[in-house]
Amino acid sequence: MKTNKLAIIPVMLCFFCMGFVDLVGIASNYVKEDLGLSDSVANVFPSLVFFWFLIFSVPTGMLMNKIGRKKTVLLSLLVTVVSLFLPLLGESFAVMLIAFSLLGIGNALMQTSLNPLVSTVMGGGNLASTLTFGQFIKAIASFSAPYLAMWGATQVIPSFGYDWKVLFAIFFVVGACSTLWLAATPIDEAPIEGKPSTFVECIKLLGTPIVLLSFFGIMCHVGIDVGTNTTAPKILIERLGMSLNDAAFATSLYFIFRTIGCLTGSFFLRLLKMRTFFIISVIMMALSMIGMYVGDEAWELYVAIALVGYGNSNVFSMCFATALEAMPQKQNEVSGLMIMGLFGGTIFPLLMGFMSDAMGQGGAVLVMAVGVIYLFTYIKQLNK
């Protein structure tokens, strides 16, 4: 099987499109302000985005066996592009619900199908480093989203005026170009052997303790990730009296340190035992929770946001690897189940919204702290 190695370029652009999902944090804050929503209602948007991972992760694997990896990624791009176009037509609550739902569905399809497509293009060569670089490209979209929203809200832009939703327009253009470029790129795929995993096969594996505990670990990782993405600006607004445009920097700061963590994590994991690095990561996250709960100075809150960004950056990969290594004969089923763990991005924001309405943003931090406490209990599952 021969595939044009230049195909990796449009595939890497797809990783940038994968990062569009992280706009949900800053976007939900602007929608809250524009529509006058409570925290609990506004947090429905990020929760809705990640709900679809529960529904679509395993069926996407089955779909890839039928139509191929490239066509599945193209389908995910089309759904994503439509989700980005809808907010440009209006900003009613119903429109935003539909847009964020489609964004979540498209990202669930993309998260499941894009990594296997990279494997096809690379033919097995330098796969790990290529996937790491893809995560770096994804992170560029993640931390640029708050800046684009701030820019749109504070600058007069032709056809928009002062409007943070220029973020959707820019990402829409990039997504459309990515779709066309990938569609025009020939990629040869080998026939897929074997039958796809089913929901029943995946759920049965929850009876294996290490799989269940790793599943919960990934739920906590994603819950803390989405929770920080959404709540960090609100903490700055509540404690420091910042405007939303100024506080949006907190989301970018989180993604900057998460990106640094992704780039340096692979290096440290070669030097340190995974258990040691996991302990260091969770300690950083615990210190972050303390800082976000009690901090009332800008530097304290910025340090806390940076700590959780770095500490949480490699938790997913370590939990994922632990589960796969425990059941090498069931890697397809375990992989589907771990991707479903991204459903944690639905549960945490909902609980955080109710807690912040009841007792301020400190209540939201307490919900994330529960996830950090669980990750401390997961340490004993890692090889010494």
PDB file of N, CA and C in Angstrom, residues 169-211:
ATOM      1  N   ALA A 169     -16.646  32.472  12.442  1.00  0.00           N
ATOM      2  CA  ALA A 169     -16.416  32.724  11.015  1.00  0.00           C
ATOM      3  C   ALA A 169     -15.016  32.286  10.598  1.00  0.00           C
ATOM      4  N   ILE A 170     -14.017  32.610  11.421  1.00  0.00           N
ATOM      5  CA  ILE A 170     -12.633  32.248  11.088  1.00  0.00           C
ATOM      6  C   ILE A 170     -12.463  30.732  11.099  1.00  0.00           C
ATOM      7  N   PHE A 171     -12.968  30.081  12.128  1.00  0.00           N
ATOM      8  CA  PHE A 171     -12.856  28.625  12.201  1.00  0.00           C
ATOM      9  C   PHE A 171     -13.682  27.946  11.101  1.00  0.00           C
ATOM     10  N   PHE A 172     -14.799  28.564  10.707  1.00  0.00           N
ATOM     11  CA  PHE A 172     -15.603  28.021   9.613  1.00  0.00           C
ATOM     12  C   PHE A 172     -14.797  27.981   8.314  1.00  0.00           C
ATOM     13  N   VAL A 173     -14.083  29.069   8.018  1.00  0.00           N
ATOM     14  CA  VAL A 173     -13.277  29.126   6.795  1.00  0.00           C
ATOM     15  C   VAL A 173     -12.173  28.072   6.833  1.00  0.00           C
ATOM     16  N   VAL A 174     -11.500  27.955   7.978  1.00  0.00           N
ATOM     17  CA  VAL A 174     -10.434  26.958   8.103  1.00  0.00           C
ATOM     18  C   VAL A 174     -11.001  25.550   7.952  1.00  0.00           C
ATOM     19  N   GLY A 175     -12.145  25.304   8.588  1.00  0.00           N
ATOM     20  CA  GLY A 175     -12.774  23.990   8.495  1.00  0.00           C
ATOM     21  C   GLY A 175     -13.195  23.636   7.078  1.00  0.00           C
ATOM     22  N   ALA A 176     -13.743  24.618   6.348  1.00  0.00           N
ATOM     23  CA  ALA A 176     -14.163  24.375   4.967  1.00  0.00           C
ATOM     24  C   ALA A 176     -12.956  24.072   4.086  1.00  0.00           C
ATOM     25  N   CYS A 177     -11.867  24.837   4.276  1.00  0.00           N
ATOM     26  CA  CYS A 177     -10.647  24.592   3.493  1.00  0.00           C
ATOM     27  C   CYS A 177     -10.064  23.216   3.808  1.00  0.00           C
ATOM     28  N   SER A 178     -10.076  22.842   5.080  1.00  0.00           N
ATOM     29  CA  SER A 178      -9.565  21.536   5.485  1.00  0.00           C
ATOM     30  C   SER A 178     -10.371  20.411   4.849  1.00  0.00           C
ATOM     31  N   THR A 179     -11.697  20.576   4.808  1.00  0.00           N
ATOM     32  CA  THR A 179     -12.563  19.561   4.206  1.00  0.00           C
ATOM     33  C   THR A 179     -12.253  19.381   2.727  1.00  0.00           C
ATOM     34  N   LEU A 180     -12.140  20.483   2.009  1.00  0.00           N
ATOM     35  CA  LEU A 180     -11.871  20.422   0.572  1.00  0.00           C
ATOM     36  C   LEU A 180     -10.489  19.838   0.292  1.00  0.00           C
ATOM     37  N   TRP A 181      -9.503  20.228   1.096  1.00  0.00           N
ATOM     38  CA  TRP A 181      -8.133  19.755   0.871  1.00  0.00           C
ATOM     39  C   TRP A 181      -8.034  18.248   1.121  1.00  0.00           C
ATOM     40  N   LEU A 182      -8.639  17.790   2.215  1.00  0.00           N
ATOM     41  CA  LEU A 182      -8.589  16.354   2.500  1.00  0.00           C
ATOM     42  C   LEU A 182      -9.360  15.561   1.450  1.00  0.00           C
ATOM     43  N   ALA A 183     -10.503  16.088   1.005  1.00  0.00           N
ATOM     44  CA  ALA A 183     -11.308  15.399  -0.008  1.00  0.00           C
ATOM     45  C   ALA A 183     -10.532  15.235  -1.310  1.00  0.00           C
ATOM     46  N   ALA A 184      -9.684  16.211  -1.632  1.00  0.00           N
ATOM     47  CA  ALA A 184      -8.930  16.182  -2.884  1.00  0.00           C
ATOM     48  C   ALA A 184      -7.621  15.396  -2.765  1.00  0.00           C
ATOM     49  N   THR A 185      -7.292  14.928  -1.573  1.00  0.00           N
ATOM     50  CA  THR A 185      -6.030  14.220  -1.340  1.00  0.00           C
ATOM     51  C   THR A 185      -6.239  12.711  -1.419  1.00  0.00           C
ATOM     52  N   PRO A 186      -5.567  12.028  -2.349  1.00  0.00           N
ATOM     53  CA  PRO A 186      -5.723  10.567  -2.438  1.00  0.00           C
ATOM     54  C   PRO A 186      -5.014   9.862  -1.286  1.00  0.00           C
ATOM     55  N   ILE A 187      -5.737   9.002  -0.601  1.00  0.00           N
ATOM     56  CA  ILE A 187      -5.178   8.204   0.489  1.00  0.00           C
ATOM     57  C   ILE A 187      -5.649   6.765   0.305  1.00  0.00           C
ATOM     58  N   ASP A 188      -4.708   5.841   0.131  1.00  0.00           N
ATOM     59  CA  ASP A 188      -5.046   4.433  -0.037  1.00  0.00           C
ATOM     60  C   ASP A 188      -5.181   3.769   1.320  1.00  0.00           C
ATOM     61  N   GLU A 189      -6.275   3.066   1.522  1.00  0.00           N
ATOM     62  CA  GLU A 189      -6.516   2.394   2.795  1.00  0.00           C
ATOM     63  C   GLU A 189      -6.557   0.887   2.594  1.00  0.00           C
ATOM     64  N   ALA A 190      -5.893   0.178   3.488  1.00  0.00           N
ATOM     65  CA  ALA A 190      -5.914  -1.282   3.429  1.00  0.00           C
ATOM     66  C   ALA A 190      -7.279  -1.784   3.896  1.00  0.00           C
ATOM     67  N   PRO A 191      -7.721  -2.921   3.384  1.00  0.00           N
ATOM     68  CA  PRO A 191      -8.992  -3.486   3.852  1.00  0.00           C
ATOM     69  C   PRO A 191      -8.946  -3.738   5.351  1.00  0.00           C
ATOM     70  N   ILE A 192     -10.041  -3.439   6.025  1.00  0.00           N
ATOM     71  CA  ILE A 192     -10.120  -3.622   7.477  1.00  0.00           C
ATOM     72  C   ILE A 192     -10.626  -5.030   7.789  1.00  0.00           C
ATOM     73  N   GLU A 193      -9.876  -5.731   8.606  1.00  0.00           N
ATOM     74  CA  GLU A 193     -10.230  -7.103   8.941  1.00  0.00           C
ATOM     75  C   GLU A 193     -10.915  -7.163  10.310  1.00  0.00           C
ATOM     76  N   GLY A 194     -11.723  -8.164  10.467  1.00  0.00           N
ATOM     77  CA  GLY A 194     -12.393  -8.373  11.745  1.00  0.00           C
ATOM     78  C   GLY A 194     -13.642  -7.540  11.888  1.00  0.00           C
ATOM     79  N   LYS A 195     -14.418  -7.822  12.910  1.00  0.00           N
ATOM     80  CA  LYS A 195     -15.660  -7.088  13.123  1.00  0.00           C
ATOM     81  C   LYS A 195     -15.427  -5.960  14.129  1.00  0.00           C
ATOM     82  N   PRO A 196     -16.200  -4.880  14.016  1.00  0.00           N
ATOM     83  CA  PRO A 196     -16.034  -3.765  14.942  1.00  0.00           C
ATOM     84  C   PRO A 196     -16.549  -4.103  16.331  1.00  0.00           C
ATOM     85  N   SER A 197     -16.057  -3.339  17.288  1.00  0.00           N
ATOM     86  CA  SER A 197     -16.531  -3.520  18.656  1.00  0.00           C
ATOM     87  C   SER A 197     -17.990  -3.087  18.769  1.00  0.00           C
ATOM     88  N   THR A 198     -18.712  -3.673  19.706  1.00  0.00           N
ATOM     89  CA  THR A 198     -20.096  -3.294  19.953  1.00  0.00           C
ATOM     90  C   THR A 198     -20.202  -2.708  21.356  1.00  0.00           C
ATOM     91  N   PHE A 199     -21.331  -2.053  21.627  1.00  0.00           N
ATOM     92  CA  PHE A 199     -21.560  -1.515  22.964  1.00  0.00           C
ATOM     93  C   PHE A 199     -21.504  -2.612  24.020  1.00  0.00           C
ATOM     94  N   VAL A 200     -22.098  -3.759  23.706  1.00  0.00           N
ATOM     95  CA  VAL A 200     -22.148  -4.848  24.680  1.00  0.00           C
ATOM     96  C   VAL A 200     -20.744  -5.327  25.017  1.00  0.00           C
ATOM     97  N   GLU A 201     -19.891  -5.482  23.993  1.00  0.00           N
ATOM     98  CA  GLU A 201     -18.515  -5.943  24.218  1.00  0.00           C
ATOM     99  C   GLU A 201     -17.742  -4.953  25.069  1.00  0.00           C
ATOM    100  N   CYS A 202     -17.968  -3.669  24.825  1.00  0.00           N
ATOM    101  CA  CYS A 202     -17.262  -2.657  25.612  1.00  0.00           C
ATOM    102  C   CYS A 202     -17.738  -2.630  27.050  1.00  0.00           C
ATOM    103  N   ILE A 203     -19.043  -2.617  27.235  1.00  0.00           N
ATOM    104  CA  ILE A 203     -19.600  -2.506  28.578  1.00  0.00           C
ATOM    105  C   ILE A 203     -19.210  -3.703  29.447  1.00  0.00           C
ATOM    106  N   LYS A 204     -19.125  -4.881  28.854  1.00  0.00           N
ATOM    107  CA  LYS A 204     -18.726  -6.065  29.617  1.00  0.00           C
ATOM    108  C   LYS A 204     -17.340  -5.893  30.229  1.00  0.00           C
ATOM    109  N   LEU A 205     -16.487  -5.136  29.561  1.00  0.00           N
ATOM    110  CA  LEU A 205     -15.127  -4.940  30.060  1.00  0.00           C
ATOM    111  C   LEU A 205     -15.090  -4.087  31.322  1.00  0.00           C
ATOM    112  N   LEU A 206     -16.172  -3.386  31.628  1.00  0.00           N
ATOM    113  CA  LEU A 206     -16.211  -2.617  32.867  1.00  0.00           C
ATOM    114  C   LEU A 206     -16.159  -3.517  34.090  1.00  0.00           C
ATOM    115  N   GLY A 207     -16.397  -4.809  33.889  1.00  0.00           N
ATOM    116  CA  GLY A 207     -16.261  -5.760  34.985  1.00  0.00           C
ATOM    117  C   GLY A 207     -14.816  -6.023  35.353  1.00  0.00           C
ATOM    118  N   THR A 208     -13.877  -5.582  34.507  1.00  0.00           N
ATOM    119  CA  THR A 208     -12.445  -5.700  34.808  1.00  0.00           C
ATOM    120  C   THR A 208     -12.009  -4.464  35.582  1.00  0.00           C
ATOM    121  N   PRO A 209     -11.537  -4.608  36.823  1.00  0.00           N
ATOM    122  CA  PRO A 209     -11.262  -3.438  37.673  1.00  0.00           C
ATOM    123  C   PRO A 209     -10.370  -2.384  37.035  1.00  0.00           C
ATOM    124  N   ILE A 210      -9.263  -2.777  36.400  1.00  0.00           N
ATOM    125  CA  ILE A 210      -8.350  -1.773  35.861  1.00  0.00           C
ATOM    126  C   ILE A 210      -9.001  -0.983  34.731  1.00  0.00           C
ATOM    127  N   VAL A 211      -9.853  -1.613  33.950  1.00  0.00           N
ATOM    128  CA  VAL A 211     -10.551  -0.911  32.880  1.00  0.00           C
ATOM    129  C   VAL A 211     -11.549   0.089  33.469  1.00  0.00           C
TER     130      VAL A 211
END
